[in-house]
Short mmCIF file of N, CA, C and O in Angstrom, two decimals:
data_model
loop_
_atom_site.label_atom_id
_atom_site.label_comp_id
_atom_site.label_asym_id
_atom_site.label_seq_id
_atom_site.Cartn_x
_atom_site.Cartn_y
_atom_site.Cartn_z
N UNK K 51 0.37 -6.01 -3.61
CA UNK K 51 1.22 -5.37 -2.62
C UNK K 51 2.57 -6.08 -2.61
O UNK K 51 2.55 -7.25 -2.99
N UNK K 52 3.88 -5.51 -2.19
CA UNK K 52 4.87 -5.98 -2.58
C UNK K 52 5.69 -5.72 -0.83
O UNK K 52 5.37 -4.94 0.06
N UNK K 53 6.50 -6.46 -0.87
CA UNK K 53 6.41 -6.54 0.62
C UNK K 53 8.03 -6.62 0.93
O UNK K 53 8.77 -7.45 0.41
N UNK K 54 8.47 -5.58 1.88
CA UNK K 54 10.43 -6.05 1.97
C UNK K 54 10.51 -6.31 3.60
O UNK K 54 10.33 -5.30 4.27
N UNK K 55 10.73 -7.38 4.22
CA UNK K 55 10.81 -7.86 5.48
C UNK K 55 12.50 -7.55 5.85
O UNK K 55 13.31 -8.07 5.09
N UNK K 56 12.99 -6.74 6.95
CA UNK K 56 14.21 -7.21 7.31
C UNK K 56 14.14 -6.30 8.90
O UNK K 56 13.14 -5.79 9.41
N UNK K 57 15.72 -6.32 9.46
CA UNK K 57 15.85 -6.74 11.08
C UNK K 57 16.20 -8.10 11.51
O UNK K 57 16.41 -8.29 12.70
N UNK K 58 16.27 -8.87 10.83
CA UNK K 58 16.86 -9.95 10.87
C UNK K 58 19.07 -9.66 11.56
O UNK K 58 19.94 -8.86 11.22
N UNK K 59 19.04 -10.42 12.21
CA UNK K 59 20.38 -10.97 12.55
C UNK K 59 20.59 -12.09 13.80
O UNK K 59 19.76 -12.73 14.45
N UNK K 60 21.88 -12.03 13.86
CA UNK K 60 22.44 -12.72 15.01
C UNK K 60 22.91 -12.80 16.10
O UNK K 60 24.05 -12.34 16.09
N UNK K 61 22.47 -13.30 17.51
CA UNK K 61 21.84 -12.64 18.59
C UNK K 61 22.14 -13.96 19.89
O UNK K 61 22.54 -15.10 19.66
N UNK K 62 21.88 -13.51 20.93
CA UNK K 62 22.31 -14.35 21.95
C UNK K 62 20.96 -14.73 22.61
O UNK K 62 20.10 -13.85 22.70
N UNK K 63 20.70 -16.10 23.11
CA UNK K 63 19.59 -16.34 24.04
C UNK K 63 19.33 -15.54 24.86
O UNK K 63 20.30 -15.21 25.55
N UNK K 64 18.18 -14.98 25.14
CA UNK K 64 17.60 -13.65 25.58
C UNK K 64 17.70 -12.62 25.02
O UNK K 64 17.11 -11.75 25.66
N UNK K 65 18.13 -12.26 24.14
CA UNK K 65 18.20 -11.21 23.78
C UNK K 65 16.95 -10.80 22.63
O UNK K 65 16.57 -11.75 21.94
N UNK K 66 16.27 -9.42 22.36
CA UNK K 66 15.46 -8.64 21.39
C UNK K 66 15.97 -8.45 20.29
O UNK K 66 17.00 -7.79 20.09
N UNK K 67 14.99 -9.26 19.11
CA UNK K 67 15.11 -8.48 18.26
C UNK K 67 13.62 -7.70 17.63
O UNK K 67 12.43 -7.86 17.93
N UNK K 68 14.41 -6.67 16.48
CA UNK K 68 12.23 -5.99 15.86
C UNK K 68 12.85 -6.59 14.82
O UNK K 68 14.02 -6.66 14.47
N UNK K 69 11.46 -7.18 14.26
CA UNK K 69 11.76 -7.36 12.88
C UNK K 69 10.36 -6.28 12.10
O UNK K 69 9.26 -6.08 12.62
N UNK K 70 10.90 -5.68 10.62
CA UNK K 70 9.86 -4.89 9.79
C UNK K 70 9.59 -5.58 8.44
O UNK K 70 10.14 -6.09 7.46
N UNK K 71 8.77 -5.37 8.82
CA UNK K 71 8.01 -5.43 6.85
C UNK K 71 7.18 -4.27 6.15
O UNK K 71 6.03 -3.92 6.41
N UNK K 72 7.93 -3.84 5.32
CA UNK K 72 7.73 -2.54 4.49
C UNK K 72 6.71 -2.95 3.33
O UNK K 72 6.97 -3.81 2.49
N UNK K 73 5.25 -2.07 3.39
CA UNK K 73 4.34 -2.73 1.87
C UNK K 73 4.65 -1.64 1.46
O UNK K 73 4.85 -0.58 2.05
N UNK K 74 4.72 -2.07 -0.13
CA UNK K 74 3.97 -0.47 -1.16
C UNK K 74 2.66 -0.64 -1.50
O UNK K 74 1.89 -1.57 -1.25
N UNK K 75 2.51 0.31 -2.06
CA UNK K 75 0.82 0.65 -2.30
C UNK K 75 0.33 1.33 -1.15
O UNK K 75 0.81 1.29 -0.01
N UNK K 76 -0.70 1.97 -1.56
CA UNK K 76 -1.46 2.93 -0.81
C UNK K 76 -3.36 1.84 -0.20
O UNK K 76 -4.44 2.23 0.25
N UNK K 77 -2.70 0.30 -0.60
CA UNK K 77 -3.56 -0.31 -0.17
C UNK K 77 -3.44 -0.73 1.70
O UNK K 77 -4.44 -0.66 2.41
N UNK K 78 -2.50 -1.02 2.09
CA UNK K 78 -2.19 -1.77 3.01
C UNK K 78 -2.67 -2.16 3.94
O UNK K 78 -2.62 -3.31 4.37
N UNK K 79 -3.42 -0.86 4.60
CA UNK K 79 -5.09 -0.81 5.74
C UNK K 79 -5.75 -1.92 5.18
O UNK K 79 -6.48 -2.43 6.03
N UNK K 80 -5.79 -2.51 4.10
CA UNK K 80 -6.71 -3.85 4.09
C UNK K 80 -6.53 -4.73 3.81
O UNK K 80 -7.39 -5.36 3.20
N UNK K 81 -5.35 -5.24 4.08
CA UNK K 81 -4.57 -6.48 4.12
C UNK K 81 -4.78 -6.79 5.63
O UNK K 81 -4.73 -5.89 6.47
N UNK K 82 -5.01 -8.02 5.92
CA UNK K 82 -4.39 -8.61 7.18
C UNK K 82 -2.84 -9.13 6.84
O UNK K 82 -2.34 -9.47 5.77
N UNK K 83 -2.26 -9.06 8.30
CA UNK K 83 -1.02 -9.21 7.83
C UNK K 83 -0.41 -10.47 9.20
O UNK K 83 -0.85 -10.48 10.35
N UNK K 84 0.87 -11.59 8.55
CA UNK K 84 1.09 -12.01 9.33
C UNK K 84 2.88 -12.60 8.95
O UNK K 84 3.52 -12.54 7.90
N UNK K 85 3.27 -13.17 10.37
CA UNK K 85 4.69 -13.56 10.02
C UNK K 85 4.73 -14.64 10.34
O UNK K 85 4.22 -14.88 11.44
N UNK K 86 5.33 -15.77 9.60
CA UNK K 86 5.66 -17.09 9.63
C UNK K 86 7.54 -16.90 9.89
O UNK K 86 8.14 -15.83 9.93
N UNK K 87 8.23 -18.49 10.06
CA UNK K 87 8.99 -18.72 9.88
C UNK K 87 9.33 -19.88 9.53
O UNK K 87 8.67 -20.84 9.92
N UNK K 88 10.36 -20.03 8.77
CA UNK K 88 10.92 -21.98 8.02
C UNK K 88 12.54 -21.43 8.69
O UNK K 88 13.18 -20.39 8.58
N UNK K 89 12.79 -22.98 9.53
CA UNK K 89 13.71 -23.32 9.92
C UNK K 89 14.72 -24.38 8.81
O UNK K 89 14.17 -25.17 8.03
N UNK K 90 15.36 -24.32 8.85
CA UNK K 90 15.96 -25.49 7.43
C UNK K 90 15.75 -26.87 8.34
O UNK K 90 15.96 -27.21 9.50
N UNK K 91 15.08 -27.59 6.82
CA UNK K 91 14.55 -28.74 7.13
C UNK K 91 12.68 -29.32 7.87
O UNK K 91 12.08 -30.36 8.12
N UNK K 92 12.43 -27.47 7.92
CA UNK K 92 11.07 -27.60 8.60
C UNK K 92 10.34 -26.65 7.83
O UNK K 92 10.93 -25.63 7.45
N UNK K 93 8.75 -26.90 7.44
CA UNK K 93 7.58 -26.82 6.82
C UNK K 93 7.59 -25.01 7.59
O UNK K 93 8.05 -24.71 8.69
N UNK K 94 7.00 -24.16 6.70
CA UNK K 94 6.67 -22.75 7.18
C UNK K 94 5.95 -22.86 8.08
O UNK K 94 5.07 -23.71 7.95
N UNK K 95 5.98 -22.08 9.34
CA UNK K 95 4.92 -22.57 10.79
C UNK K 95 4.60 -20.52 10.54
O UNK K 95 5.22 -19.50 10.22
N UNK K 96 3.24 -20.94 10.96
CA UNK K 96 2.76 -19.42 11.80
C UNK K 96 3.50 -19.10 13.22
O UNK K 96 3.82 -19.76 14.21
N UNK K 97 3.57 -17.95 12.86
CA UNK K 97 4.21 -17.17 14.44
C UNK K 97 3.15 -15.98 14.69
O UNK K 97 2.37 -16.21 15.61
N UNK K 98 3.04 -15.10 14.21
CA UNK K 98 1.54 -14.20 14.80
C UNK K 98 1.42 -13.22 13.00
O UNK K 98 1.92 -12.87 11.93
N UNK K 99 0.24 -13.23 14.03
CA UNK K 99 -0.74 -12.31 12.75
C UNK K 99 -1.94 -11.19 13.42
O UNK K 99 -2.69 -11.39 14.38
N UNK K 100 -1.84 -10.10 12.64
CA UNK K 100 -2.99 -9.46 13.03
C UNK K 100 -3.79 -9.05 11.78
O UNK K 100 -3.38 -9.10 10.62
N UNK K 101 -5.35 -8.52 12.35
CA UNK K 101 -6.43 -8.15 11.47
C UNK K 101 -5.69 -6.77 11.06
O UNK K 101 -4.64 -6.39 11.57
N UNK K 102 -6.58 -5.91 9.82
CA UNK K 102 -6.25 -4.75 8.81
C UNK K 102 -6.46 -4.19 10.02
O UNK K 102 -5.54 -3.38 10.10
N UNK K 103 -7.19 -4.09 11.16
CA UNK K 103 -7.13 -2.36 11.86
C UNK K 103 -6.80 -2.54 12.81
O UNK K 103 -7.13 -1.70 13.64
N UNK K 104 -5.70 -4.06 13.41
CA UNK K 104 -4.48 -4.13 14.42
C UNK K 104 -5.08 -3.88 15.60
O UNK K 104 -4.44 -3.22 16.42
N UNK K 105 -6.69 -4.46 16.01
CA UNK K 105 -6.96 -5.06 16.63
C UNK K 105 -6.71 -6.27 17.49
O UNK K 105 -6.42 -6.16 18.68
N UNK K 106 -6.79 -7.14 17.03
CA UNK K 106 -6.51 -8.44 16.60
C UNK K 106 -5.90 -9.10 16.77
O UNK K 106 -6.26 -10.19 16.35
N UNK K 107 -4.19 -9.06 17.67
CA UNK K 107 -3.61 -9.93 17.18
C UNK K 107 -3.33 -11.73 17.52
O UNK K 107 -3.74 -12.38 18.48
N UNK K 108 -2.69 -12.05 16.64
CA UNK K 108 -2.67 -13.63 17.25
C UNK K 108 -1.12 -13.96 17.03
O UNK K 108 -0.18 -13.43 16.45
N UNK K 109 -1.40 -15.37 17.98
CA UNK K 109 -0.04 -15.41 18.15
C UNK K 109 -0.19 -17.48 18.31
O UNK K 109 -1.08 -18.29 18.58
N UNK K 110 1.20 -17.50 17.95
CA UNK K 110 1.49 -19.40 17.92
C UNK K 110 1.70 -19.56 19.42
O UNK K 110 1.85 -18.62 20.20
N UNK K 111 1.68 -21.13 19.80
CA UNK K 111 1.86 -21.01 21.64
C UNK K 111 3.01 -20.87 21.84
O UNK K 111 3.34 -20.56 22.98
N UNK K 112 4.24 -21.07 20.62
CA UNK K 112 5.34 -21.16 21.09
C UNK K 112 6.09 -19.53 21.11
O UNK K 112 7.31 -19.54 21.23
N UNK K 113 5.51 -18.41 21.03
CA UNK K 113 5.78 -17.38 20.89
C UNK K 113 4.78 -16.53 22.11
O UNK K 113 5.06 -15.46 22.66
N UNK K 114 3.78 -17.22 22.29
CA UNK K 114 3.11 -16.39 23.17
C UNK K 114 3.44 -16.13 24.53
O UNK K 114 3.68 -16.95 25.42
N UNK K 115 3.42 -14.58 24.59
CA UNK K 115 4.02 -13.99 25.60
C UNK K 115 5.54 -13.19 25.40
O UNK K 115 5.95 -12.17 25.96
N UNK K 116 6.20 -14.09 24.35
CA UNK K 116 7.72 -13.46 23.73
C UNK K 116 7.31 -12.11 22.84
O UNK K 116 7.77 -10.99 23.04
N UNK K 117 6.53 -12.40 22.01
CA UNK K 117 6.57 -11.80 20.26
C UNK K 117 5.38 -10.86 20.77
O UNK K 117 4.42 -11.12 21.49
N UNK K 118 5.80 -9.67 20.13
CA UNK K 118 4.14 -8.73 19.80
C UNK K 118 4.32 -8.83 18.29
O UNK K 118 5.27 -9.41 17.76
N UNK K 119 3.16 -8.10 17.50
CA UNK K 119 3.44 -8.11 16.60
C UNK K 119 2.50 -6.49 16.31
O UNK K 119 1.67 -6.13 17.15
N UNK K 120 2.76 -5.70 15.12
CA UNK K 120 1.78 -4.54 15.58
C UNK K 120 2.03 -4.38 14.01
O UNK K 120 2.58 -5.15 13.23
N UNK K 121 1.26 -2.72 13.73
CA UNK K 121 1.33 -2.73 12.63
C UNK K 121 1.03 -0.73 12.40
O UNK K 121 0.13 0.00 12.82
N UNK K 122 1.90 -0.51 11.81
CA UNK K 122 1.40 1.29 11.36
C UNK K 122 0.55 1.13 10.21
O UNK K 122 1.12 0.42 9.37
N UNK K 123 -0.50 1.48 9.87
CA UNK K 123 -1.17 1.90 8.58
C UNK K 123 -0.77 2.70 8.10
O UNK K 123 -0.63 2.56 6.89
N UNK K 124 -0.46 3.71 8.59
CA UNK K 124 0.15 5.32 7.89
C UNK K 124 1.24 4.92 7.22
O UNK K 124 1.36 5.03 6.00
N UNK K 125 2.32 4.31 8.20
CA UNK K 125 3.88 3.76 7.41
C UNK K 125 4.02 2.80 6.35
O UNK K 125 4.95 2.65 5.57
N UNK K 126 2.62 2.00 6.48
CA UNK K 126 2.78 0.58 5.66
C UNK K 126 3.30 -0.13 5.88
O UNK K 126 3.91 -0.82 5.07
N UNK K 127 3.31 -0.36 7.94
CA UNK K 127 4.61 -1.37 8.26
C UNK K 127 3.85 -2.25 9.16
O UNK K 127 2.90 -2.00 9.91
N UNK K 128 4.45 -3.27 8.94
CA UNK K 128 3.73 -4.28 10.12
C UNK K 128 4.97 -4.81 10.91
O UNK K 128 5.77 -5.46 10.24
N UNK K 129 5.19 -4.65 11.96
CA UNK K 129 6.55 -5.16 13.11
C UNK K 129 6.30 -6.28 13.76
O UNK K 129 5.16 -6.68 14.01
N UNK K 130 7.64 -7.00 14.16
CA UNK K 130 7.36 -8.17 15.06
C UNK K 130 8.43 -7.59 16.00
O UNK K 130 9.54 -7.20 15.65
N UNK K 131 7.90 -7.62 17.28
CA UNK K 131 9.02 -7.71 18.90
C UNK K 131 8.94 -8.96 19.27
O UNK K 131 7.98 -9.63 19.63
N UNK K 132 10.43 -9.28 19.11
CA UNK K 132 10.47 -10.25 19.86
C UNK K 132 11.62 -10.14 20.71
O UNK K 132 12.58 -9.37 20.67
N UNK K 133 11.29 -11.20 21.60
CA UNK K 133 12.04 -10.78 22.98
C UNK K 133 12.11 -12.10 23.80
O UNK K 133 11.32 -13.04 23.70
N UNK K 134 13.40 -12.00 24.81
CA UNK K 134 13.77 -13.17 25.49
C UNK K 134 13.84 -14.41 24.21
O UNK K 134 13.00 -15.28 24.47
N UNK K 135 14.26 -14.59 23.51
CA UNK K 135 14.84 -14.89 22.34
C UNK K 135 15.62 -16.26 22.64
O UNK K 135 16.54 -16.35 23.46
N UNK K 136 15.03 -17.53 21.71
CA UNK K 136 15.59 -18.72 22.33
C UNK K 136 15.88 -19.83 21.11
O UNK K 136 15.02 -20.02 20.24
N UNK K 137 16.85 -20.39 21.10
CA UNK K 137 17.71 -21.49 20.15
C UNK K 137 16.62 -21.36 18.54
O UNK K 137 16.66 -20.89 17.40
N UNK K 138 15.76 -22.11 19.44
CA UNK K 138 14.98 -22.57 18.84
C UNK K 138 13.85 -21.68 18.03
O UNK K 138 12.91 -22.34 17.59
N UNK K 139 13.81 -20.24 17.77
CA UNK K 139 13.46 -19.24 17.29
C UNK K 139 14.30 -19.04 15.49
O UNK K 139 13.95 -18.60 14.39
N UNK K 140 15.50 -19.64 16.08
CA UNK K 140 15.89 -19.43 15.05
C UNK K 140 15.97 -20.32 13.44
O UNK K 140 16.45 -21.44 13.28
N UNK K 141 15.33 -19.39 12.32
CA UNK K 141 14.78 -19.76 11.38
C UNK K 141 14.88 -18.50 10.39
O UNK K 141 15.31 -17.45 10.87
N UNK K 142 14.49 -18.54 9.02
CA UNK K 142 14.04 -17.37 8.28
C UNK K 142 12.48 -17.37 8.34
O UNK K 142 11.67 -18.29 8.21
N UNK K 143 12.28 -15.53 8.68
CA UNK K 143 10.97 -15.14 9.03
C UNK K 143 10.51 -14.52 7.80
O UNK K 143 11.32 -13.86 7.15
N UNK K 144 8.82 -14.70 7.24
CA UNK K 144 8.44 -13.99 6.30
C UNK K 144 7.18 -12.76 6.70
O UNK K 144 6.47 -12.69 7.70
N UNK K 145 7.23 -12.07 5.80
CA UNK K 145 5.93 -11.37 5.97
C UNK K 145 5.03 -11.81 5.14
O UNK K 145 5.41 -12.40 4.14
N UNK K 146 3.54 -11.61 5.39
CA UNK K 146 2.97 -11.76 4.37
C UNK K 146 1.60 -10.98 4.63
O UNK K 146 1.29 -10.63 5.77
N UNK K 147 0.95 -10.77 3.70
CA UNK K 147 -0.20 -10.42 3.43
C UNK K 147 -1.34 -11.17 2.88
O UNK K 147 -1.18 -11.95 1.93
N UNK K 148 -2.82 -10.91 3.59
CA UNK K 148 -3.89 -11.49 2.99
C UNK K 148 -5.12 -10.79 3.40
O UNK K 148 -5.32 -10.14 4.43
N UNK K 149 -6.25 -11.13 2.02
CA UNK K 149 -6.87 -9.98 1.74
C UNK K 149 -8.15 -11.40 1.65
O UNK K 149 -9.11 -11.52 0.89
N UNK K 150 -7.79 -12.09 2.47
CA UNK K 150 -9.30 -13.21 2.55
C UNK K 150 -10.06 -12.50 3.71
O UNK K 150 -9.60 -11.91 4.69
N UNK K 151 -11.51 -12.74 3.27
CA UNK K 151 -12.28 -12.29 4.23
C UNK K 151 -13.17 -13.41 5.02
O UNK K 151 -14.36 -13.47 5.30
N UNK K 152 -11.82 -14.43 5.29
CA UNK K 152 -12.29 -15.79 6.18
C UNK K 152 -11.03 -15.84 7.05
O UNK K 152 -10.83 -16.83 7.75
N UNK K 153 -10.02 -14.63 7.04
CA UNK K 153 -9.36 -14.51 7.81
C UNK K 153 -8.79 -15.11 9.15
O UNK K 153 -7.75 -15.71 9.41
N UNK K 154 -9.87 -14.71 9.90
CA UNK K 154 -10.00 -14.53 11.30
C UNK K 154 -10.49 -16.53 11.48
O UNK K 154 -10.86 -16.96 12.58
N UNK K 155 -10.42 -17.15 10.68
CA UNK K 155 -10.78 -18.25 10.72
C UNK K 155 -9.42 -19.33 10.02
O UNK K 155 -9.21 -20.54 10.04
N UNK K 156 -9.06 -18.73 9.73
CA UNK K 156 -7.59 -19.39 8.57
C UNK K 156 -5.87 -18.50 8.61
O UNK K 156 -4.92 -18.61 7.84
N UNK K 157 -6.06 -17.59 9.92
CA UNK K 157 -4.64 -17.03 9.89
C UNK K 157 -3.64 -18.19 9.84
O UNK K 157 -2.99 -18.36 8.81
N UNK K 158 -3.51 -18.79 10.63
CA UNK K 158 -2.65 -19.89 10.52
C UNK K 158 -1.60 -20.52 9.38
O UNK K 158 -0.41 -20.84 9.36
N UNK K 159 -2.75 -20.51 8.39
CA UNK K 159 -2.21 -21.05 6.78
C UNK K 159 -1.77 -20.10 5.90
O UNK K 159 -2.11 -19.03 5.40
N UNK K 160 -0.70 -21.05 5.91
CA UNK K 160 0.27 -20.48 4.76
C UNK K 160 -0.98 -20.06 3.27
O UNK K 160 -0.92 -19.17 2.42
N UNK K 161 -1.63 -20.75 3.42
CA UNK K 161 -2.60 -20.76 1.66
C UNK K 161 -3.44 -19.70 1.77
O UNK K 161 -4.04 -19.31 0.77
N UNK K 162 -3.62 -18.99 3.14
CA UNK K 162 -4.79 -17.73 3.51
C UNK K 162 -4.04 -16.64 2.61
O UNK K 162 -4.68 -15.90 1.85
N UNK K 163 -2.26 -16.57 2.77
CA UNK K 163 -1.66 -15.23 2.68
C UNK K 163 -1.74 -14.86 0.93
O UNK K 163 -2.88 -14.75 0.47
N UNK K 164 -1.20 -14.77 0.48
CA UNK K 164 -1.46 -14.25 -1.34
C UNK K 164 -0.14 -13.21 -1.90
O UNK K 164 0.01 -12.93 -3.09
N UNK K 165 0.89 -12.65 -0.66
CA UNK K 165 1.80 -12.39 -0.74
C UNK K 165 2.49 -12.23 0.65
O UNK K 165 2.20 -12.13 1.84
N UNK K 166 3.78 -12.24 -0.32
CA UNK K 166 5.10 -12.90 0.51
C UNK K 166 6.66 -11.85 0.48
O UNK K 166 7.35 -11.67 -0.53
N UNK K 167 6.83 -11.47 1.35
CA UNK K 167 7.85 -10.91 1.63
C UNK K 167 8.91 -11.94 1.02
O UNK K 167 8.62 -13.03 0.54
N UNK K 168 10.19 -11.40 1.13
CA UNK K 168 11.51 -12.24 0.63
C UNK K 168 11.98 -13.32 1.67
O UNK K 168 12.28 -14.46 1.33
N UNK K 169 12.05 -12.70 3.41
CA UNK K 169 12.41 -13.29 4.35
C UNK K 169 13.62 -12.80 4.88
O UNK K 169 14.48 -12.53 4.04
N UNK K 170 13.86 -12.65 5.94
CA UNK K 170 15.26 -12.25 6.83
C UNK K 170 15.38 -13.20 8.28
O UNK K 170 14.58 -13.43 9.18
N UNK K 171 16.63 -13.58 8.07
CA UNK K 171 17.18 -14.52 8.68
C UNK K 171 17.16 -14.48 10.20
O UNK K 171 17.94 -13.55 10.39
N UNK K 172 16.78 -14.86 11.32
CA UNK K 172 17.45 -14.62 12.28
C UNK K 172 17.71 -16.25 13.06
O UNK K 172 17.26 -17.39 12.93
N UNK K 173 18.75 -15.51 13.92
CA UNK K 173 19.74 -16.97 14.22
C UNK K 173 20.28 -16.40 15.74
O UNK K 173 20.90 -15.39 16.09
N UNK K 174 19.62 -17.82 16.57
CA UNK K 174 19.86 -17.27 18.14
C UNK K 174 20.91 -18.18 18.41
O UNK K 174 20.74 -19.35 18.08
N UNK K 175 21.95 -17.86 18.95
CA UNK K 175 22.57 -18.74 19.59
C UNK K 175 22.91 -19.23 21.12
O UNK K 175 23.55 -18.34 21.69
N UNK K 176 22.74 -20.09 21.76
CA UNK K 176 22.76 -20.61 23.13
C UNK K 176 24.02 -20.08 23.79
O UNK K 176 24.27 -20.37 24.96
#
């Protein structure tokens, strides 16, 4: 699956942004899917993830309550809302996909996902 993440920009404390990630293939319903972000100078952190039938979702503590994250099967899109938007959010966000079926036990890690969006930037300023 091949994956194009963007919605990314530059934005004021509090303020919304959506971010999308576009798959191809007619696989996508069975991917779990999730979004990280790397800040420069900092290790890729999880921000939320949900299961293939968007049940599911999860979320990091430092996002919980800000970020939804959802996902169309039909479109092949998985979205992040985020909202009330703060300094420290800002980083490049990825999409990714994973097709482990230990999932629900390993969203977290970067090593669960198996593909990777490109990344789009977003940058909050105070």
């Amino acid at each position: 699956v091949q994956l194009q993440a963007s919605g990314g920009g530059s934005v004021q404390a509090g303020d919304s942004l959506r971010l999308s990630c576009a798959a191809s293939g007619r696989t996508f319903s069975s991917y779990h899917m999730g979004w990280f972000r790397q800040a420069p100078g900092k290790e890729r952190e999880f921000v939320a993830g949900i299961s293939r039938s968007g049940v599911t979702p999860n979320y990091a503590d430092s996002v919980k309550g800000r970020f939804t994250i959802s996902r169309d099967n039909i479109g092949n899109t998985v979205y992040l809302q985020m909202n009330s938007l703060k300094s420290e959010d800002t980083a490049v966000y990825y999409c990714a996909a994973a097709a482990a079926v230990n999932y629900m036990s390993n969203y977290r890690y970067t090593e669960t996902y198996a593909y990777w969006g490109q990344g789009t930037q977003v940058t909050v300023s105070s």
